[in-house]
Amino acid sequence: MATITNNLQLVRNRIEAACAQTGRPADSVRLLAVSKTFPSVTVREAFHAGQRWFGENYVQEALDKMTELTDLREQLTLHLIGPLQSNKTRVVAEHFDWVQSVDRLKIAQRLSEQRPAHLQPLQVCIQVNTSGEDSKSGVAPGEALALAQAVAALPRLQLRGVMALPAPSPDPAVQAEALAQVRVVFEQLRAAGLPLDVLSMGMSGDLEAAVAQGSTMVRVGTALFGQR
Ligand SMILES: *Cc1c(COP(=O)(O)O)cnc(C)c1O
């Protein structure tokens, strides 16, 4: 318990310091706690330390955890940040609050059709792949605008922004370059008139660089919960 509380404080301090360094308000960056592979008791501990937004990569694992956290469920905001197959869209539309990993229209259409009417629209981000690796999910930067416009037109989704997972690098210059490419895509979509407010990038190892490049949401696992 003490460890998670301490780690949360350390990460919040890092975000605050990064904001101060670049002249941004401390509350301009949200922290998404990435709890993949950690049990529901860990999520519960982070909740008691004040954390409310959680990111999960694997649909079934997230659903199992939420079943164990039914008492807290309405106070948590659950984000899917991992790849989504079409056969899982229905449970995701029914049980998640956000999907940050939308990278093709078919998935977005299914999510919109399957989002239950009694829930608020599903909040979504387009995942952009700026590193050009075939193995990675995400739409190519040149296709991001067309996808974003099509997603923005879907009735039961609310398009909020862009998410990216740049290839990790120990070199700050390389980190900054990759993150800047994501920011450029985000700015292009906004310049085209899409009302986006979320630039989701930055993880345990590069959150300072991400904040410097305009990130509004950092997704942190290891620095909060330890090695997976
Ligand atoms: C695992 C994961 C993270 C968290 O990474 P850490 O390095 O553990 O902070 C963030 N975003 C995505 C998409 C992930 O899969």
mmCIF file of C-alpha atoms and ligand atoms in Angstrom:
data_model
loop_
_atom_site.group_PDB
_atom_site.id
_atom_site.type_symbol
_atom_site.label_atom_id
_atom_site.label_comp_id
_atom_site.label_asym_id
_atom_site.label_seq_id
_atom_site.Cartn_x
_atom_site.Cartn_y
_atom_site.Cartn_z
ATOM 1 C CA MET A 1 0.000 0.000 0.000
ATOM 2 C CA ALA A 2 2.701 2.439 1.054
ATOM 3 C CA THR A 3 4.629 1.672 -2.111
ATOM 4 C CA ILE A 4 1.785 2.439 -4.488
ATOM 5 C CA THR A 5 0.922 5.603 -2.568
ATOM 6 C CA ASN A 6 4.575 6.662 -2.710
ATOM 7 C CA ASN A 7 4.918 5.783 -6.368
ATOM 8 C CA LEU A 8 1.795 7.729 -7.239
ATOM 9 C CA GLN A 9 3.207 10.739 -5.453
ATOM 10 C CA LEU A 10 6.540 10.359 -7.251
ATOM 11 C CA VAL A 11 4.863 10.125 -10.656
ATOM 12 C CA ARG A 12 2.599 13.088 -9.907
ATOM 13 C CA ASN A 13 5.701 15.032 -8.876
ATOM 14 C CA ARG A 14 7.412 14.090 -12.146
ATOM 15 C CA ILE A 15 4.406 15.302 -14.128
ATOM 16 C CA GLU A 16 4.270 18.528 -12.148
ATOM 17 C CA ALA A 17 7.972 19.172 -12.610
ATOM 18 C CA ALA A 18 7.736 18.466 -16.333
ATOM 19 C CA CYS A 19 4.815 20.876 -16.618
ATOM 20 C CA ALA A 20 6.683 23.557 -14.673
ATOM 21 C CA GLN A 21 9.717 23.126 -16.890
ATOM 22 C CA THR A 22 7.696 23.819 -20.008
ATOM 23 C CA GLY A 23 5.455 26.503 -18.538
ATOM 24 C CA ARG A 24 2.313 24.382 -18.559
ATOM 25 C CA PRO A 25 -0.283 24.277 -15.769
ATOM 26 C CA ALA A 26 0.147 21.211 -13.558
ATOM 27 C CA ASP A 27 -3.409 20.099 -14.220
ATOM 28 C CA SER A 28 -2.968 20.083 -17.997
ATOM 29 C CA VAL A 29 -1.686 16.486 -17.936
ATOM 30 C CA ARG A 30 -3.772 13.598 -16.659
ATOM 31 C CA LEU A 31 -2.340 10.417 -15.282
ATOM 32 C CA LEU A 32 -3.677 7.109 -16.576
ATOM 33 C CA ALA A 33 -2.521 4.246 -14.341
ATOM 34 C CA VAL A 34 -1.739 1.209 -16.490
ATOM 35 C CA SER A 35 -2.684 -1.795 -14.386
ATOM 36 C CA LYS A 36 -2.284 -4.585 -16.965
ATOM 37 C CA THR A 37 -1.066 -7.885 -15.472
ATOM 38 C CA PHE A 38 -1.591 -6.579 -11.917
ATOM 39 C CA PRO A 39 -4.470 -7.959 -9.847
ATOM 40 C CA SER A 40 -7.610 -6.114 -8.803
ATOM 41 C CA VAL A 41 -6.187 -5.617 -5.303
ATOM 42 C CA THR A 42 -3.499 -3.419 -6.847
ATOM 43 C CA VAL A 43 -6.129 -1.319 -8.614
ATOM 44 C CA ARG A 44 -7.989 -1.064 -5.320
ATOM 45 C CA GLU A 45 -4.846 0.183 -3.574
ATOM 46 C CA ALA A 46 -4.254 2.810 -6.217
ATOM 47 C CA PHE A 47 -7.902 3.823 -5.934
ATOM 48 C CA HIS A 48 -7.516 4.327 -2.193
ATOM 49 C CA ALA A 49 -4.450 6.460 -2.932
ATOM 50 C CA GLY A 50 -6.657 8.725 -5.042
ATOM 51 C CA GLN A 51 -6.166 7.353 -8.567
ATOM 52 C CA ARG A 52 -9.344 7.114 -10.659
ATOM 53 C CA TRP A 53 -8.292 6.546 -14.296
ATOM 54 C CA PHE A 54 -6.995 3.095 -15.229
ATOM 55 C CA GLY A 55 -5.734 1.640 -18.486
ATOM 56 C CA GLU A 56 -5.883 -2.029 -19.432
ATOM 57 C CA ASN A 57 -4.488 -3.839 -22.475
ATOM 58 C CA TYR A 58 -6.343 -7.127 -22.417
ATOM 59 C CA VAL A 59 -10.132 -7.163 -22.584
ATOM 60 C CA GLN A 60 -10.856 -10.332 -20.616
ATOM 61 C CA GLU A 61 -8.349 -9.491 -17.899
ATOM 62 C CA ALA A 62 -9.940 -6.066 -17.490
ATOM 63 C CA LEU A 63 -13.457 -7.522 -17.290
ATOM 64 C CA ASP A 64 -12.386 -10.040 -14.650
ATOM 65 C CA LYS A 65 -10.863 -7.258 -12.577
ATOM 66 C CA MET A 66 -13.934 -5.061 -12.888
ATOM 67 C CA THR A 67 -16.082 -7.934 -11.632
ATOM 68 C CA GLU A 68 -13.923 -7.945 -8.511
ATOM 69 C CA LEU A 69 -14.189 -4.168 -8.239
ATOM 70 C CA THR A 70 -17.946 -3.840 -8.666
ATOM 71 C CA ASP A 71 -18.162 -1.694 -5.536
ATOM 72 C CA LEU A 72 -15.793 0.884 -7.063
ATOM 73 C CA ARG A 73 -16.783 0.548 -10.703
ATOM 74 C CA GLU A 74 -18.850 3.719 -10.987
ATOM 75 C CA GLN A 75 -16.017 5.782 -9.559
ATOM 76 C CA LEU A 76 -13.386 4.380 -11.942
ATOM 77 C CA THR A 77 -12.783 5.376 -15.535
ATOM 78 C CA LEU A 78 -11.663 2.382 -17.553
ATOM 79 C CA HIS A 79 -9.589 2.831 -20.724
ATOM 80 C CA LEU A 80 -8.712 0.151 -23.241
ATOM 81 C CA ILE A 81 -5.189 0.868 -24.505
ATOM 82 C CA GLY A 82 -4.395 -2.479 -26.148
ATOM 83 C CA PRO A 83 -5.311 -3.887 -29.567
ATOM 84 C CA LEU A 84 -8.982 -4.664 -30.137
ATOM 85 C CA GLN A 85 -10.299 -7.493 -32.333
ATOM 86 C CA SER A 86 -13.747 -7.252 -33.877
ATOM 87 C CA ASN A 87 -15.083 -10.227 -31.921
ATOM 88 C CA LYS A 88 -14.487 -8.301 -28.667
ATOM 89 C CA THR A 89 -16.087 -4.993 -29.607
ATOM 90 C CA ARG A 90 -19.429 -5.738 -27.973
ATOM 91 C CA VAL A 91 -18.084 -6.378 -24.471
ATOM 92 C CA VAL A 92 -15.786 -3.387 -24.838
ATOM 93 C CA ALA A 93 -18.669 -1.132 -25.900
ATOM 94 C CA GLU A 94 -20.642 -2.390 -22.914
ATOM 95 C CA HIS A 95 -17.956 -2.225 -20.230
ATOM 96 C CA PHE A 96 -15.292 0.359 -21.016
ATOM 97 C CA ASP A 97 -15.471 4.148 -20.769
ATOM 98 C CA TRP A 98 -12.688 4.880 -23.251
ATOM 99 C CA VAL A 99 -10.974 3.080 -26.130
ATOM 100 C CA GLN A 100 -7.659 4.695 -27.051
ATOM 101 C CA SER A 101 -6.582 2.086 -29.576
ATOM 102 C CA VAL A 102 -8.998 2.685 -32.464
ATOM 103 C CA ASP A 103 -6.995 2.219 -35.646
ATOM 104 C CA ARG A 104 -9.560 1.157 -38.234
ATOM 105 C CA LEU A 105 -13.044 2.240 -39.168
ATOM 106 C CA LYS A 106 -14.642 -1.188 -38.956
ATOM 107 C CA ILE A 107 -13.818 -1.438 -35.252
ATOM 108 C CA ALA A 108 -15.113 2.087 -34.619
ATOM 109 C CA GLN A 109 -18.381 1.352 -36.457
ATOM 110 C CA ARG A 110 -18.955 -1.771 -34.399
ATOM 111 C CA LEU A 111 -18.223 0.076 -31.158
ATOM 112 C CA SER A 112 -20.689 2.807 -32.099
ATOM 113 C CA GLU A 113 -23.419 0.322 -33.056
ATOM 114 C CA GLN A 114 -22.869 -1.707 -29.906
ATOM 115 C CA ARG A 115 -22.572 1.099 -27.361
ATOM 116 C CA PRO A 116 -25.629 0.725 -25.094
ATOM 117 C CA ALA A 117 -28.085 3.622 -25.262
ATOM 118 C CA HIS A 118 -28.132 4.159 -21.494
ATOM 119 C CA LEU A 119 -24.398 4.889 -21.355
ATOM 120 C CA GLN A 120 -22.705 8.114 -22.402
ATOM 121 C CA PRO A 121 -20.956 7.916 -25.796
ATOM 122 C CA LEU A 122 -17.772 5.865 -25.742
ATOM 123 C CA GLN A 123 -14.758 8.196 -25.558
ATOM 124 C CA VAL A 124 -12.189 7.248 -28.190
ATOM 125 C CA CYS A 125 -8.745 8.121 -29.466
ATOM 126 C CA ILE A 126 -7.227 7.248 -32.814
ATOM 127 C CA GLN A 127 -4.020 5.278 -32.341
ATOM 128 C CA VAL A 128 -1.324 6.588 -34.660
ATOM 129 C CA ASN A 129 1.782 4.638 -35.621
ATOM 130 C CA THR A 130 4.546 7.101 -36.380
ATOM 131 C CA SER A 131 7.356 4.597 -36.202
ATOM 132 C CA GLY A 132 6.240 2.753 -39.310
ATOM 133 C CA GLU A 133 6.844 -0.691 -37.856
ATOM 134 C CA ASP A 134 4.561 -3.259 -39.421
ATOM 135 C CA SER A 135 4.249 -5.183 -36.167
ATOM 136 C CA LYS A 136 2.705 -2.255 -34.317
ATOM 137 C CA SER A 137 -0.924 -1.243 -34.199
ATOM 138 C CA GLY A 138 -1.989 2.211 -35.256
ATOM 139 C CA VAL A 139 -2.977 4.041 -38.388
ATOM 140 C CA ALA A 140 -0.265 5.592 -40.552
ATOM 141 C CA PRO A 141 0.028 9.378 -40.067
ATOM 142 C CA GLY A 142 -1.105 10.017 -43.634
ATOM 143 C CA GLU A 143 -4.339 8.099 -43.018
ATOM 144 C CA ALA A 144 -5.112 9.558 -39.606
ATOM 145 C CA LEU A 145 -7.243 12.479 -40.789
ATOM 146 C CA ALA A 146 -9.577 10.398 -42.945
ATOM 147 C CA LEU A 147 -10.040 7.882 -40.148
ATOM 148 C CA ALA A 148 -10.566 10.603 -37.539
ATOM 149 C CA GLN A 149 -13.214 12.334 -39.660
ATOM 150 C CA ALA A 150 -15.087 9.077 -40.205
ATOM 151 C CA VAL A 151 -14.902 8.198 -36.507
ATOM 152 C CA ALA A 152 -16.030 11.676 -35.465
ATOM 153 C CA ALA A 153 -19.222 11.157 -37.514
ATOM 154 C CA LEU A 154 -20.252 8.011 -35.624
ATOM 155 C CA PRO A 155 -23.168 8.744 -33.299
ATOM 156 C CA ARG A 156 -22.265 6.711 -30.231
ATOM 157 C CA LEU A 157 -18.567 7.598 -30.115
ATOM 158 C CA GLN A 158 -16.962 10.827 -29.025
ATOM 159 C CA LEU A 159 -13.590 11.328 -30.634
ATOM 160 C CA ARG A 160 -11.265 12.919 -28.083
ATOM 161 C CA GLY A 161 -7.802 12.733 -29.577
ATOM 162 C CA VAL A 162 -4.763 10.776 -30.581
ATOM 163 C CA MET A 163 -2.841 8.029 -28.807
ATOM 164 C CA ALA A 164 0.613 6.760 -29.688
ATOM 165 C CA LEU A 165 3.184 4.338 -28.427
ATOM 166 C CA PRO A 166 6.485 5.412 -29.997
ATOM 167 C CA ALA A 167 9.260 2.831 -30.037
ATOM 168 C CA PRO A 168 11.190 3.259 -26.772
ATOM 169 C CA SER A 169 14.620 4.812 -26.942
ATOM 170 C CA PRO A 170 17.158 5.670 -24.244
ATOM 171 C CA ASP A 171 18.217 8.674 -26.315
ATOM 172 C CA PRO A 172 16.224 11.809 -25.334
ATOM 173 C CA ALA A 173 16.680 13.335 -28.788
ATOM 174 C CA VAL A 174 15.221 10.250 -30.444
ATOM 175 C CA GLN A 175 12.355 10.212 -27.915
ATOM 176 C CA ALA A 176 11.593 13.864 -28.578
ATOM 177 C CA GLU A 177 11.619 13.369 -32.331
ATOM 178 C CA ALA A 178 9.174 10.444 -32.182
ATOM 179 C CA LEU A 179 6.862 12.298 -29.791
ATOM 180 C CA ALA A 180 6.982 15.442 -31.918
ATOM 181 C CA GLN A 181 5.751 13.418 -34.896
ATOM 182 C CA VAL A 182 2.677 12.392 -32.910
ATOM 183 C CA ARG A 183 2.079 15.971 -31.881
ATOM 184 C CA VAL A 184 2.191 17.028 -35.536
ATOM 185 C CA VAL A 185 -0.574 14.559 -36.388
ATOM 186 C CA PHE A 186 -2.649 15.802 -33.438
ATOM 187 C CA GLU A 187 -2.219 19.415 -34.579
ATOM 188 C CA GLN A 188 -3.127 18.492 -38.154
ATOM 189 C CA LEU A 189 -6.409 16.947 -37.034
ATOM 190 C CA ARG A 190 -7.225 20.001 -34.940
ATOM 191 C CA ALA A 191 -6.326 22.331 -37.781
ATOM 192 C CA ALA A 192 -8.829 20.386 -39.906
ATOM 193 C CA GLY A 193 -11.529 21.373 -37.436
ATOM 194 C CA LEU A 194 -11.811 18.322 -35.202
ATOM 195 C CA PRO A 195 -12.387 19.448 -31.592
ATOM 196 C CA LEU A 196 -9.775 17.227 -29.983
ATOM 197 C CA ASP A 197 -8.461 17.726 -26.456
ATOM 198 C CA VAL A 198 -6.437 14.579 -25.766
ATOM 199 C CA LEU A 199 -2.882 13.834 -26.842
ATOM 200 C CA SER A 200 -2.152 10.535 -25.116
ATOM 201 C CA MET A 201 1.551 9.776 -25.098
ATOM 202 C CA GLY A 202 4.311 9.246 -22.574
ATOM 203 C CA MET A 203 4.981 6.238 -20.369
ATOM 204 C CA SER A 204 7.207 5.482 -17.364
ATOM 205 C CA GLY A 205 10.393 6.072 -19.323
ATOM 206 C CA ASP A 206 9.520 9.096 -21.417
ATOM 207 C CA LEU A 207 6.803 11.036 -19.646
ATOM 208 C CA GLU A 208 8.943 14.168 -19.248
ATOM 209 C CA ALA A 209 9.751 14.188 -22.961
ATOM 210 C CA ALA A 210 6.064 13.606 -23.749
ATOM 211 C CA VAL A 211 4.913 16.497 -21.555
ATOM 212 C CA ALA A 212 7.481 18.709 -23.250
ATOM 213 C CA GLN A 213 5.898 17.735 -26.587
ATOM 214 C CA GLY A 214 2.392 18.623 -25.476
ATOM 215 C CA SER A 215 1.027 15.366 -24.072
ATOM 216 C CA THR A 216 -2.224 15.796 -22.139
ATOM 217 C CA MET A 217 -2.358 12.215 -20.845
ATOM 218 C CA VAL A 218 0.526 10.032 -19.769
ATOM 219 C CA ARG A 219 -0.011 6.290 -19.415
ATOM 220 C CA VAL A 220 2.149 4.938 -16.623
ATOM 221 C CA GLY A 221 2.504 1.321 -15.513
ATOM 222 C CA THR A 222 5.957 0.305 -14.337
ATOM 223 C CA ALA A 223 6.729 3.472 -12.367
ATOM 224 C CA LEU A 224 3.536 2.949 -10.326
ATOM 225 C CA PHE A 225 3.229 -0.792 -9.940
ATOM 226 C CA GLY A 226 6.693 -2.194 -10.648
ATOM 227 C CA GLN A 227 8.054 -4.469 -13.359
ATOM 228 C CA ARG A 228 5.595 -6.778 -15.101
HETATM 229 C C1 LIG B 1 2.042 -1.096 -20.971
HETATM 230 C C2 LIG B 1 1.630 0.162 -21.622
HETATM 231 C C3 LIG B 1 1.906 1.406 -21.031
HETATM 232 C C4 LIG B 1 2.682 1.570 -19.740
HETATM 233 O O1 LIG B 1 4.033 1.389 -19.949
HETATM 234 P P1 LIG B 1 5.105 1.522 -18.764
HETATM 235 O O2 LIG B 1 6.393 1.608 -19.460
HETATM 236 O O3 LIG B 1 4.946 0.313 -17.903
HETATM 237 O O4 LIG B 1 4.787 2.771 -18.006
HETATM 238 C C5 LIG B 1 1.435 2.535 -21.684
HETATM 239 N N1 LIG B 1 0.749 2.466 -22.842
HETATM 240 C C6 LIG B 1 0.476 1.297 -23.434
HETATM 241 C C7 LIG B 1 -0.290 1.280 -24.708
HETATM 242 C C8 LIG B 1 0.931 0.115 -22.857
HETATM 243 O O5 LIG B 1 0.663 -1.048 -23.470
#
